[in-house]
Amino acid sequence: PDPDPNPTPDPNPTTPNQALSKHQPLIVNFSGHGLNGSIAFELPDGSVELPAAKAFVAALRRARGDAAVRLQCIVLNGCDTCELGVHIVSAMPWLRVVCWAGLVEDSAARAFAGGLNDALGTFLAARKPLSSELFELAYWAGIERFTQRGFRFGDPRRYLHVPGHSHVTAPELPYTSTPPVHGEAVMLRNVGGEVQIMVGGVDQSGTFSPLCSTLSGYPGAPQRRGSDLCVLSDRERDSMPSQPML
């Protein structure tokens, strides 16, 4: 079953506010391309806009009524969305955010999302009240589907050719290899102002760890991102209010 009966195709930067206000969902799933810590939005003229993380979060928080408070989980199903996820859980600490730490191959992202959404749909069809625990179970269902389809965890960026390599502009098959890993889906939460992360592909214990210690110690962490995200989470925790401005 589809946990979102009201999908909004081809969103633009104002869509989150409008969709939240209209439908007041429990779950929002952004499925598309991520770049430079942002979600790519298609504008009416066909061009693409990458809104700043703070602008994206502000759009979520401006939803009418209690829509922002009603929201419980956001899925950012696109490359390099962990930084945006940190912004979201820092500003909206009651949320769980599922996102990707690094690049993700398109079919791998679809497989993970299929497992996660099927689980959420099953919970909703059974009229189970959604909770943090059920969102975590749905995340693990996505992890299971990812592995069942033959995908491997890790950031493909670590295996790409360096700029200027001859295979970048002129691939030589069968000598040009593809990355042996396909993406790293993570879940973020905020506990007492501390951003925590669950890295299901690396740690099968099902526990959250502080963002900084986890990213600095795990080999799939995107280059440059680990320390930046730690600084970001500290800064956001100090500057963001704990409740939405409705």
PDB file of N, CA and C in Angstrom, residues 119-163:
ATOM      1  N   ALA A 119       6.550  -0.992   4.040  1.00  0.00           N
ATOM      2  CA  ALA A 119       6.374  -1.186   5.477  1.00  0.00           C
ATOM      3  C   ALA A 119       5.445  -0.129   6.059  1.00  0.00           C
ATOM      4  N   LEU A 120       5.656   1.123   5.694  1.00  0.00           N
ATOM      5  CA  LEU A 120       4.787   2.184   6.190  1.00  0.00           C
ATOM      6  C   LEU A 120       3.341   1.962   5.754  1.00  0.00           C
ATOM      7  N   GLY A 121       3.171   1.547   4.501  1.00  0.00           N
ATOM      8  CA  GLY A 121       1.829   1.274   4.010  1.00  0.00           C
ATOM      9  C   GLY A 121       1.158   0.145   4.765  1.00  0.00           C
ATOM     10  N   THR A 122       1.932  -0.876   5.112  1.00  0.00           N
ATOM     11  CA  THR A 122       1.386  -1.993   5.884  1.00  0.00           C
ATOM     12  C   THR A 122       0.935  -1.524   7.268  1.00  0.00           C
ATOM     13  N   PHE A 123       1.757  -0.675   7.900  1.00  0.00           N
ATOM     14  CA  PHE A 123       1.381  -0.157   9.224  1.00  0.00           C
ATOM     15  C   PHE A 123       0.094   0.663   9.136  1.00  0.00           C
ATOM     16  N   LEU A 124      -0.004   1.513   8.111  1.00  0.00           N
ATOM     17  CA  LEU A 124      -1.180   2.360   7.972  1.00  0.00           C
ATOM     18  C   LEU A 124      -2.421   1.536   7.649  1.00  0.00           C
ATOM     19  N   ALA A 125      -2.257   0.528   6.784  1.00  0.00           N
ATOM     20  CA  ALA A 125      -3.401  -0.315   6.430  1.00  0.00           C
ATOM     21  C   ALA A 125      -3.922  -1.077   7.643  1.00  0.00           C
ATOM     22  N   ALA A 126      -3.007  -1.407   8.566  1.00  0.00           N
ATOM     23  CA  ALA A 126      -3.404  -2.108   9.792  1.00  0.00           C
ATOM     24  C   ALA A 126      -3.889  -1.142  10.867  1.00  0.00           C
ATOM     25  N   ARG A 127      -3.939   0.149  10.512  1.00  0.00           N
ATOM     26  CA  ARG A 127      -4.393   1.197  11.430  1.00  0.00           C
ATOM     27  C   ARG A 127      -3.558   1.250  12.711  1.00  0.00           C
ATOM     28  N   LYS A 128      -2.260   0.995  12.548  1.00  0.00           N
ATOM     29  CA  LYS A 128      -1.359   1.119  13.686  1.00  0.00           C
ATOM     30  C   LYS A 128      -0.953   2.580  13.848  1.00  0.00           C
ATOM     31  N   PRO A 129      -1.053   3.136  15.032  1.00  0.00           N
ATOM     32  CA  PRO A 129      -0.588   4.506  15.240  1.00  0.00           C
ATOM     33  C   PRO A 129       0.914   4.590  14.962  1.00  0.00           C
ATOM     34  N   LEU A 130       1.292   5.460  14.060  1.00  0.00           N
ATOM     35  CA  LEU A 130       2.704   5.566  13.711  1.00  0.00           C
ATOM     36  C   LEU A 130       3.492   6.142  14.879  1.00  0.00           C
ATOM     37  N   SER A 131       4.666   5.602  15.095  1.00  0.00           N
ATOM     38  CA  SER A 131       5.515   6.002  16.208  1.00  0.00           C
ATOM     39  C   SER A 131       6.965   5.976  15.746  1.00  0.00           C
ATOM     40  N   SER A 132       7.844   6.489  16.592  1.00  0.00           N
ATOM     41  CA  SER A 132       9.270   6.458  16.270  1.00  0.00           C
ATOM     42  C   SER A 132       9.745   5.035  16.021  1.00  0.00           C
ATOM     43  N   GLU A 133       9.240   4.101  16.811  1.00  0.00           N
ATOM     44  CA  GLU A 133       9.651   2.710  16.666  1.00  0.00           C
ATOM     45  C   GLU A 133       9.227   2.139  15.312  1.00  0.00           C
ATOM     46  N   LEU A 134       8.025   2.487  14.848  1.00  0.00           N
ATOM     47  CA  LEU A 134       7.571   1.986  13.553  1.00  0.00           C
ATOM     48  C   LEU A 134       8.340   2.637  12.411  1.00  0.00           C
ATOM     49  N   PHE A 135       8.705   3.893  12.545  1.00  0.00           N
ATOM     50  CA  PHE A 135       9.526   4.515  11.513  1.00  0.00           C
ATOM     51  C   PHE A 135      10.894   3.829  11.426  1.00  0.00           C
ATOM     52  N   GLU A 136      11.435   3.451  12.567  1.00  0.00           N
ATOM     53  CA  GLU A 136      12.710   2.734  12.557  1.00  0.00           C
ATOM     54  C   GLU A 136      12.554   1.362  11.909  1.00  0.00           C
ATOM     55  N   LEU A 137      11.437   0.672  12.180  1.00  0.00           N
ATOM     56  CA  LEU A 137      11.191  -0.610  11.532  1.00  0.00           C
ATOM     57  C   LEU A 137      11.069  -0.440  10.019  1.00  0.00           C
ATOM     58  N   ALA A 138      10.423   0.632   9.589  1.00  0.00           N
ATOM     59  CA  ALA A 138      10.297   0.889   8.153  1.00  0.00           C
ATOM     60  C   ALA A 138      11.660   1.157   7.533  1.00  0.00           C
ATOM     61  N   TYR A 139      12.504   1.890   8.247  1.00  0.00           N
ATOM     62  CA  TYR A 139      13.873   2.132   7.771  1.00  0.00           C
ATOM     63  C   TYR A 139      14.608   0.806   7.572  1.00  0.00           C
ATOM     64  N   TRP A 140      14.481  -0.110   8.542  1.00  0.00           N
ATOM     65  CA  TRP A 140      15.154  -1.405   8.421  1.00  0.00           C
ATOM     66  C   TRP A 140      14.541  -2.248   7.315  1.00  0.00           C
ATOM     67  N   ALA A 141      13.258  -2.074   7.045  1.00  0.00           N
ATOM     68  CA  ALA A 141      12.644  -2.765   5.902  1.00  0.00           C
ATOM     69  C   ALA A 141      13.257  -2.264   4.597  1.00  0.00           C
ATOM     70  N   GLY A 142      13.548  -0.955   4.543  1.00  0.00           N
ATOM     71  CA  GLY A 142      14.236  -0.419   3.376  1.00  0.00           C
ATOM     72  C   GLY A 142      15.637  -0.983   3.251  1.00  0.00           C
ATOM     73  N   ILE A 143      16.350  -1.089   4.369  1.00  0.00           N
ATOM     74  CA  ILE A 143      17.691  -1.672   4.366  1.00  0.00           C
ATOM     75  C   ILE A 143      17.641  -3.117   3.855  1.00  0.00           C
ATOM     76  N   GLU A 144      16.647  -3.874   4.337  1.00  0.00           N
ATOM     77  CA  GLU A 144      16.524  -5.270   3.914  1.00  0.00           C
ATOM     78  C   GLU A 144      16.243  -5.381   2.423  1.00  0.00           C
ATOM     79  N   ARG A 145      15.333  -4.557   1.907  1.00  0.00           N
ATOM     80  CA  ARG A 145      15.019  -4.589   0.468  1.00  0.00           C
ATOM     81  C   ARG A 145      16.257  -4.215  -0.347  1.00  0.00           C
ATOM     82  N   PHE A 146      17.010  -3.238   0.120  1.00  0.00           N
ATOM     83  CA  PHE A 146      18.242  -2.798  -0.541  1.00  0.00           C
ATOM     84  C   PHE A 146      19.192  -3.984  -0.726  1.00  0.00           C
ATOM     85  N   THR A 147      19.411  -4.742   0.334  1.00  0.00           N
ATOM     86  CA  THR A 147      20.349  -5.861   0.261  1.00  0.00           C
ATOM     87  C   THR A 147      19.758  -7.033  -0.518  1.00  0.00           C
ATOM     88  N   GLN A 148      18.456  -7.256  -0.398  1.00  0.00           N
ATOM     89  CA  GLN A 148      17.823  -8.348  -1.138  1.00  0.00           C
ATOM     90  C   GLN A 148      17.957  -8.161  -2.646  1.00  0.00           C
ATOM     91  N   ARG A 149      17.982  -6.903  -3.081  1.00  0.00           N
ATOM     92  CA  ARG A 149      18.107  -6.624  -4.511  1.00  0.00           C
ATOM     93  C   ARG A 149      19.561  -6.636  -4.986  1.00  0.00           C
ATOM     94  N   GLY A 150      20.470  -7.002  -4.079  1.00  0.00           N
ATOM     95  CA  GLY A 150      21.862  -7.154  -4.481  1.00  0.00           C
ATOM     96  C   GLY A 150      22.713  -5.909  -4.368  1.00  0.00           C
ATOM     97  N   PHE A 151      22.208  -4.859  -3.729  1.00  0.00           N
ATOM     98  CA  PHE A 151      22.984  -3.630  -3.580  1.00  0.00           C
ATOM     99  C   PHE A 151      23.866  -3.714  -2.333  1.00  0.00           C
ATOM    100  N   ARG A 152      24.969  -2.975  -2.371  1.00  0.00           N
ATOM    101  CA  ARG A 152      25.928  -2.976  -1.265  1.00  0.00           C
ATOM    102  C   ARG A 152      26.050  -1.572  -0.694  1.00  0.00           C
ATOM    103  N   PHE A 153      26.277  -1.519   0.614  1.00  0.00           N
ATOM    104  CA  PHE A 153      26.333  -0.240   1.307  1.00  0.00           C
ATOM    105  C   PHE A 153      27.701   0.413   1.180  1.00  0.00           C
ATOM    106  N   GLY A 154      27.675   1.747   1.073  1.00  0.00           N
ATOM    107  CA  GLY A 154      28.888   2.543   0.965  1.00  0.00           C
ATOM    108  C   GLY A 154      28.659   3.687   0.004  1.00  0.00           C
ATOM    109  N   ASP A 155      29.531   4.675   0.057  1.00  0.00           N
ATOM    110  CA  ASP A 155      29.405   5.848  -0.805  1.00  0.00           C
ATOM    111  C   ASP A 155      30.129   5.598  -2.126  1.00  0.00           C
ATOM    112  N   PRO A 156      29.394   5.539  -3.253  1.00  0.00           N
ATOM    113  CA  PRO A 156      30.047   5.302  -4.545  1.00  0.00           C
ATOM    114  C   PRO A 156      31.089   6.354  -4.899  1.00  0.00           C
ATOM    115  N   ARG A 157      30.994   7.536  -4.294  1.00  0.00           N
ATOM    116  CA  ARG A 157      31.928   8.608  -4.624  1.00  0.00           C
ATOM    117  C   ARG A 157      33.387   8.194  -4.376  1.00  0.00           C
ATOM    118  N   ARG A 158      33.589   7.345  -3.395  1.00  0.00           N
ATOM    119  CA  ARG A 158      34.951   6.947  -3.051  1.00  0.00           C
ATOM    120  C   ARG A 158      35.598   6.117  -4.140  1.00  0.00           C
ATOM    121  N   TYR A 159      34.801   5.606  -5.073  1.00  0.00           N
ATOM    122  CA  TYR A 159      35.330   4.727  -6.116  1.00  0.00           C
ATOM    123  C   TYR A 159      35.321   5.382  -7.493  1.00  0.00           C
ATOM    124  N   LEU A 160      34.912   6.632  -7.568  1.00  0.00           N
ATOM    125  CA  LEU A 160      34.877   7.319  -8.866  1.00  0.00           C
ATOM    126  C   LEU A 160      36.279   7.760  -9.275  1.00  0.00           C
ATOM    127  N   HIS A 161      36.485   7.872 -10.582  1.00  0.00           N
ATOM    128  CA  HIS A 161      37.760   8.347 -11.083  1.00  0.00           C
ATOM    129  C   HIS A 161      37.993   9.791 -10.662  1.00  0.00           C
ATOM    130  N   VAL A 162      39.234  10.133 -10.456  1.00  0.00           N
ATOM    131  CA  VAL A 162      39.588  11.510 -10.122  1.00  0.00           C
ATOM    132  C   VAL A 162      39.368  12.382 -11.350  1.00  0.00           C
ATOM    133  N   PRO A 163      39.111  13.686 -11.159  1.00  0.00           N
ATOM    134  CA  PRO A 163      38.949  14.589 -12.307  1.00  0.00           C
ATOM    135  C   PRO A 163      40.170  14.532 -13.216  1.00  0.00           C
TER     136      PRO A 163
END
